[in-house]
Short mmCIF file of C-alpha atoms in Angstrom, two decimals:
data_model
loop_
_atom_site.label_atom_id
_atom_site.label_comp_id
_atom_site.label_asym_id
_atom_site.label_seq_id
_atom_site.Cartn_x
_atom_site.Cartn_y
_atom_site.Cartn_z
CA ASP A 155 -18.21 -196.05 -120.42
CA VAL A 156 -17.42 -198.70 -117.82
CA ASN A 157 -13.77 -197.60 -118.00
CA LEU A 158 -14.83 -194.20 -116.67
CA TRP A 159 -16.24 -195.85 -113.56
CA LYS A 160 -13.02 -197.84 -113.20
CA LEU A 161 -11.06 -194.58 -113.39
CA MET A 162 -13.29 -193.12 -110.67
CA GLY A 163 -12.52 -196.20 -108.58
CA ASP A 164 -8.83 -195.38 -108.96
CA PHE A 165 -9.55 -191.82 -107.83
CA ASN A 166 -11.23 -193.20 -104.70
CA LEU A 167 -8.11 -195.26 -104.01
CA HIS A 168 -6.11 -192.04 -104.20
CA GLY A 169 -8.48 -190.46 -101.68
CA ILE A 170 -10.37 -188.35 -104.21
CA THR A 171 -14.14 -188.25 -103.87
CA ALA A 172 -15.96 -189.23 -107.06
CA PRO A 173 -19.21 -187.45 -107.93
#
C-alpha cells in the first residue's frame, strides 16, 4: 500500500527510522 509508505514518511518526520 502506498499509504504505508506515507505513514513511514511520517515516522521519519518524528525521527523514527523506517526499515
